[in-house]
Each structure stands twice: as C-alpha cells, then as structure tokens.
C-alpha atoms as a printed R data frame, in Angstrom:
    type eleno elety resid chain resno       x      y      z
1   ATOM     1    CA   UNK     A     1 303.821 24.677 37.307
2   ATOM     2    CA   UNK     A     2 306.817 23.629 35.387
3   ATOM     3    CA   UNK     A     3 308.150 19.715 34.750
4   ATOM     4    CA   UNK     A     4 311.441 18.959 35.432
5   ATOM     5    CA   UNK     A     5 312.889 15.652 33.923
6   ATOM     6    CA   UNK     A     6 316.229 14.591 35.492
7   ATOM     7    CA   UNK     A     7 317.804 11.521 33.458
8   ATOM     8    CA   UNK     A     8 320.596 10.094 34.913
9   ATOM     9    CA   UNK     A     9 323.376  8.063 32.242
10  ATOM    10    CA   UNK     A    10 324.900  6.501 35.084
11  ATOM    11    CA   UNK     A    11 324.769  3.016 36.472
12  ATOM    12    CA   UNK     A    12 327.278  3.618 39.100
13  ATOM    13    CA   UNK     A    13 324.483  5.826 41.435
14  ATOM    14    CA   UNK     A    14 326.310  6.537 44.486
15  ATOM    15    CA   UNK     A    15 329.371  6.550 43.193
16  ATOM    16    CA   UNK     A    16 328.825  9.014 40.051
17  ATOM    17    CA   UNK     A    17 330.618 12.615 39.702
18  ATOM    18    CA   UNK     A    18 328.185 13.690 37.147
19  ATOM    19    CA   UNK     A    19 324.766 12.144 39.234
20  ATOM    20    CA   UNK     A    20 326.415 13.324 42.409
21  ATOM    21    CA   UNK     A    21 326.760 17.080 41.018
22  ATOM    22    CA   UNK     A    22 323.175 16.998 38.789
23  ATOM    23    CA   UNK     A    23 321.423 15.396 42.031
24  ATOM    24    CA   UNK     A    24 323.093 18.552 44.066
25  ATOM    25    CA   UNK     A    25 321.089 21.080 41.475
26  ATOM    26    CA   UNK     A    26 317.820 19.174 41.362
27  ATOM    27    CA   UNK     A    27 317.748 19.489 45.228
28  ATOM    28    CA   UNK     A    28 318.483 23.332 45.355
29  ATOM    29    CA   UNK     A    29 315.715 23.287 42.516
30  ATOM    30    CA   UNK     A    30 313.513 21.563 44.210
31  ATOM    31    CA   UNK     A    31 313.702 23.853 47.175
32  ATOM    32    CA   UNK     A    32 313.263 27.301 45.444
33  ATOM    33    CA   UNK     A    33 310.399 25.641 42.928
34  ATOM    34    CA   UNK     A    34 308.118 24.012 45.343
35  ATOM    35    CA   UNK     A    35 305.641 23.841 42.874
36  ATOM    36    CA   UNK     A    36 307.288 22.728 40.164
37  ATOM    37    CA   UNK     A    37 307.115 18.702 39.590
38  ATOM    38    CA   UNK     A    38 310.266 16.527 39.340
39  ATOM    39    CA   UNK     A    39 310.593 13.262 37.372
40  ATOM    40    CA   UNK     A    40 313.884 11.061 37.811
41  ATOM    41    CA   UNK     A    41 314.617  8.680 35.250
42  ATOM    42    CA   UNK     A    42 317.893  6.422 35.491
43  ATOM    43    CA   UNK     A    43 317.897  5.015 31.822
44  ATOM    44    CA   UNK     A    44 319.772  2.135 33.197
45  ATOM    45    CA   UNK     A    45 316.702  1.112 35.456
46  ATOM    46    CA   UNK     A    46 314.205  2.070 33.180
47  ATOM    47    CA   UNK     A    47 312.378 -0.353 30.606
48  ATOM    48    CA   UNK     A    48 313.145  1.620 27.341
49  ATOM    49    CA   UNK     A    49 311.716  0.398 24.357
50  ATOM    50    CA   UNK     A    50 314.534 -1.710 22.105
51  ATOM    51    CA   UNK     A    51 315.122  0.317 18.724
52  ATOM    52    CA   UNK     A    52 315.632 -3.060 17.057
53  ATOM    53    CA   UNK     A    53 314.291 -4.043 13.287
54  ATOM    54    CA   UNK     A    54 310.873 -4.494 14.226
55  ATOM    55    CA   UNK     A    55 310.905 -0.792 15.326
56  ATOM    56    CA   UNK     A    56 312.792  0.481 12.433
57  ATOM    57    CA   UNK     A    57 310.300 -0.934 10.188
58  ATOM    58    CA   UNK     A    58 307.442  0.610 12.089
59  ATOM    59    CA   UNK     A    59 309.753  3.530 11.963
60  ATOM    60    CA   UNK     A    60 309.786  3.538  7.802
61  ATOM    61    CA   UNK     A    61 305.995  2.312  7.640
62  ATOM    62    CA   UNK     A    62 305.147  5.227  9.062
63  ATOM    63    CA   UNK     A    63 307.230  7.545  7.448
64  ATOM    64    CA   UNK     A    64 305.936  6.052  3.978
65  ATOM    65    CA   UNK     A    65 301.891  5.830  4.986
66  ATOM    66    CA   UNK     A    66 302.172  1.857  4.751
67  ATOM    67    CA   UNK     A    67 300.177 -0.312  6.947
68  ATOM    68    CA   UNK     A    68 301.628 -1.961  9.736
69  ATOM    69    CA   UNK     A    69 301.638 -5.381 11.296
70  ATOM    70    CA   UNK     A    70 299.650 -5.280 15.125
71  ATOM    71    CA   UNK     A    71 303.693 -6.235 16.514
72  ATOM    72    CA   UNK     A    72 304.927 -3.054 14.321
73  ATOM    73    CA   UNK     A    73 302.358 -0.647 15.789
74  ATOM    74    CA   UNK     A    74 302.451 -2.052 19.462
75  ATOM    75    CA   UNK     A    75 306.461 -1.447 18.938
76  ATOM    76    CA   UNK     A    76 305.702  2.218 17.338
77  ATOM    77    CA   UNK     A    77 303.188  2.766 20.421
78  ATOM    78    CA   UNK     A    78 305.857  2.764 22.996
79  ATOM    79    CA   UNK     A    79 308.481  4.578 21.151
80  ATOM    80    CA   UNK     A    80 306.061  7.200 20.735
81  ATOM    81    CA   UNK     A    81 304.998  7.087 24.675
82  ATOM    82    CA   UNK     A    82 308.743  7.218 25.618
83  ATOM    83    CA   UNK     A    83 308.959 10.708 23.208
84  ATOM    84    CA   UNK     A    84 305.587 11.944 24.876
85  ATOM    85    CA   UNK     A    85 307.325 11.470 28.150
86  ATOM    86    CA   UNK     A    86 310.178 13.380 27.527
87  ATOM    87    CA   UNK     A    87 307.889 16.406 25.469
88  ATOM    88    CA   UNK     A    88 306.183 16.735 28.596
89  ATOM    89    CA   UNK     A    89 308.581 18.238 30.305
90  ATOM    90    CA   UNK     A    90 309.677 21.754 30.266
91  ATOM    91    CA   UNK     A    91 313.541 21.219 31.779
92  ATOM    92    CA   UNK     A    92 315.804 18.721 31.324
93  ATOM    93    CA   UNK     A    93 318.122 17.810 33.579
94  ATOM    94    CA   UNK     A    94 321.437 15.199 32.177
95  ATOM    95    CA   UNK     A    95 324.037 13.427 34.134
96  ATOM    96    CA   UNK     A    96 326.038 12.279 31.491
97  ATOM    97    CA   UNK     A    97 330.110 10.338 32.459
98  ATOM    98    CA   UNK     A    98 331.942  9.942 29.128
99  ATOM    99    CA   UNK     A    99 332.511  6.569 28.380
100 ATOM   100    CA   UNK     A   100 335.146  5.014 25.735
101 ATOM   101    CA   UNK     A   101 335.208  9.228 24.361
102 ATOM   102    CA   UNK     A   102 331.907  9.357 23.892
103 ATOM   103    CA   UNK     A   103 328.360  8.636 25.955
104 ATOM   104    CA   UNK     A   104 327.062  5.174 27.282
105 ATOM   105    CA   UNK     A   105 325.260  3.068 25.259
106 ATOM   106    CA   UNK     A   106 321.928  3.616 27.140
107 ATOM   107    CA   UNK     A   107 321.478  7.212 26.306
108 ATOM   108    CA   UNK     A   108 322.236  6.592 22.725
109 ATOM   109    CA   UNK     A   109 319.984  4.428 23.182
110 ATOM   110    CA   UNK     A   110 317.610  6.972 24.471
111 ATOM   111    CA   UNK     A   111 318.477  9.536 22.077
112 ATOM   112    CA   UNK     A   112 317.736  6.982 19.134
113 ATOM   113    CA   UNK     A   113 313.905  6.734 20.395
114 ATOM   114    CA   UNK     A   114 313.664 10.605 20.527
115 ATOM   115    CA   UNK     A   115 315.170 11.715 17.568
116 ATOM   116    CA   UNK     A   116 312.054 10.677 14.824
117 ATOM   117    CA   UNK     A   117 310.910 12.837 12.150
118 ATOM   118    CA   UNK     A   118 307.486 14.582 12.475
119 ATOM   119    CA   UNK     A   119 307.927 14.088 16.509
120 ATOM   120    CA   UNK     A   120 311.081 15.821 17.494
121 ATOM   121    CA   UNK     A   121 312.285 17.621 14.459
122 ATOM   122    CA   UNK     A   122 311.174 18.019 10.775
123 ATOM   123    CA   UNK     A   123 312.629 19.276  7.589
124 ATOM   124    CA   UNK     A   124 311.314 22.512  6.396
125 ATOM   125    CA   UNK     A   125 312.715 24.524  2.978
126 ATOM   126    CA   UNK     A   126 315.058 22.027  2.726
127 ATOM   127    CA   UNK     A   127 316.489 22.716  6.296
128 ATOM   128    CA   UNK     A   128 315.983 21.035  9.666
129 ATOM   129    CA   UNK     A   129 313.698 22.191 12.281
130 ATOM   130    CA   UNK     A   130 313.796 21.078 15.887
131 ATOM   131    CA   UNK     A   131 310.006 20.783 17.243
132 ATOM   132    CA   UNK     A   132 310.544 20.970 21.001
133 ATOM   133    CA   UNK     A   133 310.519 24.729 21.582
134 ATOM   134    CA   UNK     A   134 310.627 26.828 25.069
135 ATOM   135    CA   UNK     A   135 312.871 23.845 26.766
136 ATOM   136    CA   UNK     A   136 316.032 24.602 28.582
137 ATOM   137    CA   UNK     A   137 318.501 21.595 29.543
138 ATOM   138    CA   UNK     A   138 321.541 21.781 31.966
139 ATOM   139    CA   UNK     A   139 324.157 19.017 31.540
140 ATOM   140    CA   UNK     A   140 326.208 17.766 34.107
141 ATOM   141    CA   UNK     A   141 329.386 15.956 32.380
142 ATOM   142    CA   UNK     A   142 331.932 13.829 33.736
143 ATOM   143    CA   UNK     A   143 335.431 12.376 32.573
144 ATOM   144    CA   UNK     A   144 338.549 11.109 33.800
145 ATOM   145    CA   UNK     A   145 340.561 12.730 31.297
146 ATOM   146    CA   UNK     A   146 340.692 16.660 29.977
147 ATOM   147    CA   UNK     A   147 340.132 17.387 26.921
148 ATOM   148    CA   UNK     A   148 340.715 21.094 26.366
149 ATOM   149    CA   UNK     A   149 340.124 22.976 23.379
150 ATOM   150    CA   UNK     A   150 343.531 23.516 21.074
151 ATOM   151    CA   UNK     A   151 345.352 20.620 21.885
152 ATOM   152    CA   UNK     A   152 345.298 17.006 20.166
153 ATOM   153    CA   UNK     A   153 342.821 15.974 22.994
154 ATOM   154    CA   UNK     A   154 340.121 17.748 22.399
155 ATOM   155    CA   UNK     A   155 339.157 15.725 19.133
156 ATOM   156    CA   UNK     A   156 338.733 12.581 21.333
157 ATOM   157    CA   UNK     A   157 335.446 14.646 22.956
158 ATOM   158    CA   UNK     A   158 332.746 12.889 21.331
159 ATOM   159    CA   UNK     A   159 330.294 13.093 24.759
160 ATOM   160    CA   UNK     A   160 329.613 17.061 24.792
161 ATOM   161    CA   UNK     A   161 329.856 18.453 21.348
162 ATOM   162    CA   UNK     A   162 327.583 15.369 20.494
163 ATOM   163    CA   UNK     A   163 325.131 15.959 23.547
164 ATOM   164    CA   UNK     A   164 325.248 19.375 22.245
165 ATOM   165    CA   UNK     A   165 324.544 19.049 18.540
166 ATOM   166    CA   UNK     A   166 321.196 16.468 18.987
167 ATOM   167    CA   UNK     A   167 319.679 18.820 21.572
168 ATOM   168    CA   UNK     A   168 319.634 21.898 19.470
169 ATOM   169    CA   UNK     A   169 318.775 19.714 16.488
170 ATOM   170    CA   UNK     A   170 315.016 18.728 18.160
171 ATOM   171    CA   UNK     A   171 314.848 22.329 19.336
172 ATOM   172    CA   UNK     A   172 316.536 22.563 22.771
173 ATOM   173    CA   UNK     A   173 318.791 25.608 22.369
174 ATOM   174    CA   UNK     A   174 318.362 26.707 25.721
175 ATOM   175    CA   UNK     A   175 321.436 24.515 27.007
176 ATOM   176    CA   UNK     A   176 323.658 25.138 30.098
177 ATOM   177    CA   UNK     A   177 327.063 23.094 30.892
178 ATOM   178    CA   UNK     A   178 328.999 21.770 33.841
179 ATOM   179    CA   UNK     A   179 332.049 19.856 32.757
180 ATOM   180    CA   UNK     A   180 333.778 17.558 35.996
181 ATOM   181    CA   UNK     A   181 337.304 16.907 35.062
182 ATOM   182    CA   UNK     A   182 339.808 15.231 35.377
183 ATOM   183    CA   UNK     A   183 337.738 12.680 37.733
184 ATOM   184    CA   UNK     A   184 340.418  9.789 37.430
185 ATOM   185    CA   UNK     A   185 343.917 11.455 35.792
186 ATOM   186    CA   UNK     A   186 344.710 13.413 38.935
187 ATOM   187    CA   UNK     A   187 343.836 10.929 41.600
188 ATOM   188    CA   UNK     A   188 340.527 10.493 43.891
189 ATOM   189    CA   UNK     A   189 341.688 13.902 46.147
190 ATOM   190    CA   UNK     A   190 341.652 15.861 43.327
191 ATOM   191    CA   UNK     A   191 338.506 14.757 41.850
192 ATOM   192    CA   UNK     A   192 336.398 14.880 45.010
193 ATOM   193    CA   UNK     A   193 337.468 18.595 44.993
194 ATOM   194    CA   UNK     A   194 336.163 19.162 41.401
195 ATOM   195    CA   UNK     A   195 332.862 17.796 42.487
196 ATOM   196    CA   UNK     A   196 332.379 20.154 45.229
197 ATOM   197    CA   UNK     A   197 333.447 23.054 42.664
198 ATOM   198    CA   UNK     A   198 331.064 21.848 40.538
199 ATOM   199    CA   UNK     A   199 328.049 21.468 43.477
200 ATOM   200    CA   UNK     A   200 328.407 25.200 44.170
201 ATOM   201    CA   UNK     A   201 328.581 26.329 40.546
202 ATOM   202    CA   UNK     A   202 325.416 23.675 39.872
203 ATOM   203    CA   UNK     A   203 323.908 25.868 43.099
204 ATOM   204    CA   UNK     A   204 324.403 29.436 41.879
205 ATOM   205    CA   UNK     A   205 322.922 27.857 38.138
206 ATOM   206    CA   UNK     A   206 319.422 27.614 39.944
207 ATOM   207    CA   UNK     A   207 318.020 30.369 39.985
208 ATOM   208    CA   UNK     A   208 318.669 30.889 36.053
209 ATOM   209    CA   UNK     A   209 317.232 28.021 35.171
C-alpha cells in the first residue's frame, strides 16, 4: 500500500484552477488504487510550525552539536514531525497558482521546514545529495498569464522552475507537470476550457503514476 500526500497552495478552494484540476487526479487515483491511502493537506488550514529565530537557532544548534534550550528543542520537535509527515509518503501530489511570479508564501513556507540538512538532503564529496529516494510528485500549476519559453516572459516564471529545482534537490526526480494557462489574460470562457483540458490530461496521467 502506497501513501499519497496531496498539498494544496491554495486558499481560494472552490474556486482554484490548479486544486480544481489536482483534486480531478486524486479522485481518478483514488478509484484505480483502492488500497492506496490518501492524505490532503491545505497548507493554508494547516498549523505549520513558524520557521522564525527560535527555530533557526535550533536549526544551527543542531547542526553544530550544541545544547539546546527546552523552547529550542520543542520548536526543532515539530519541524522535524512536519518533515516525517511529508517522508512518509510515497507520492506527492501539488496544487500550486503562481502568485506575484512566483509561489504563495505558505508553501515557501512549507518548503523552508523541509529543506534541512541531514533530513532531506546532505552534502556528499563536496556535492549535494537529495535523501528522499523512490518518490514521484505531479504538479498541478496555475497562472493568469503565459509565460512561454523564448520570449521576455518566460524569465518572470519563478513558480515552476523553482518548484522544480527544490524537489530534485531533496531527491524527488520523479516529477510530472500540468501547467493551466492563461487562467485570467483570456477571460473566464477561456480559462474554464483550459481546466477541463487539463482534467482529462490529469486523468490519462493516472495510471503512470
């Protein structure tokens, strides 16, 4: 039995392209892997840890064998619980909108608990070495704009060549894409037909993932 994880980067629920399409594929999952367990997480509901000085010290404590203060270690504790949680799983499943060019602040926020030496990657012969091996991930991006490779646009895309530099770096090379565009330049018509184009290519993903 595998463990799905399905994080959602979205506030806006019902009214998300990239939730609406990622929900579509964890359903058609969940039909043809009955035995497979599925874990939602909306980061924007969920109680993350705050990567704030106290944990940052913790952080560097541990990373130079120093003691730490009972408030250091109970901060360290649930930063490493929130990694554990997310090593658990086997698949990964994002629904990530761009916001300002880039992610929302939550999952950076997310992805600044998980990235920690000696839990997600390490450094070995003077290179980096992701720890979190045998994972796949599919990501389910949304944006108003486009941003297509070639043009001046495309360096303004700081939500999937970012989303797919940290993965690989803690070992998850194994990393599918579906890319909703444009969701607001071309009018509400035109975007509700990219989601459905990108429901039935999430569908036909299933059974490779």
């Amino acid at each position: 039995m595998a463990t799905l994880l399905y994080i959602q980067a979205s506030p806006r629920i019902e009214h998300s392209h990239s939730i609406a399409v990622a929900s579509a594929f964890v359903e058609a999952y969940r039909a043809g892997h009955g035995d497979d367990r599925i874990v939602e997480m909306n980061l924007f509901e969920t109680d993350l840890p705050p990567f704030d000085l106290l944990a940052v010290n913790a952080k560097y404590n541990v990373m130079h064998s120093r003691e730490q203060s009972d408030e250091q270690r109970a901060a360290w504790d649930r930063i490493v619980a929130e990694i554990n949680r997310f090593k658990a799983a086997d698949k990964y499943v994002f629904a990530v909108p761009m916001w300002n060019f880039s992610i929302p602040w939550r999952l950076k926020q997310y992805i600044d608990i998980l990235v920690q030496p000696g839990l997600t990657f390490t450094i070995e012969d003077g290179r980096y070495k992701g720890l979190l091996e045998d994972k796949s991930a599919l990501i389910v991006y949304a944006r108003g704009g486009q941003y297509p490779a070639g043009t001046d646009l495309n360096a303004f895309d700081h939500q999937k060549p970012y989303i797919e530099t940290i993965l690989p770096f803690i070992g998850i090379t194994d990393v599918s894409a579906i890319v909703i565009e444009p969701t607001l330049q071309q009018g509400p018509d035109a975007a509700g037909q990219k989601q459905v184009a990108a429901i039935e290519k999430a569908k036909q993903l299933v059974g490779q993932f």
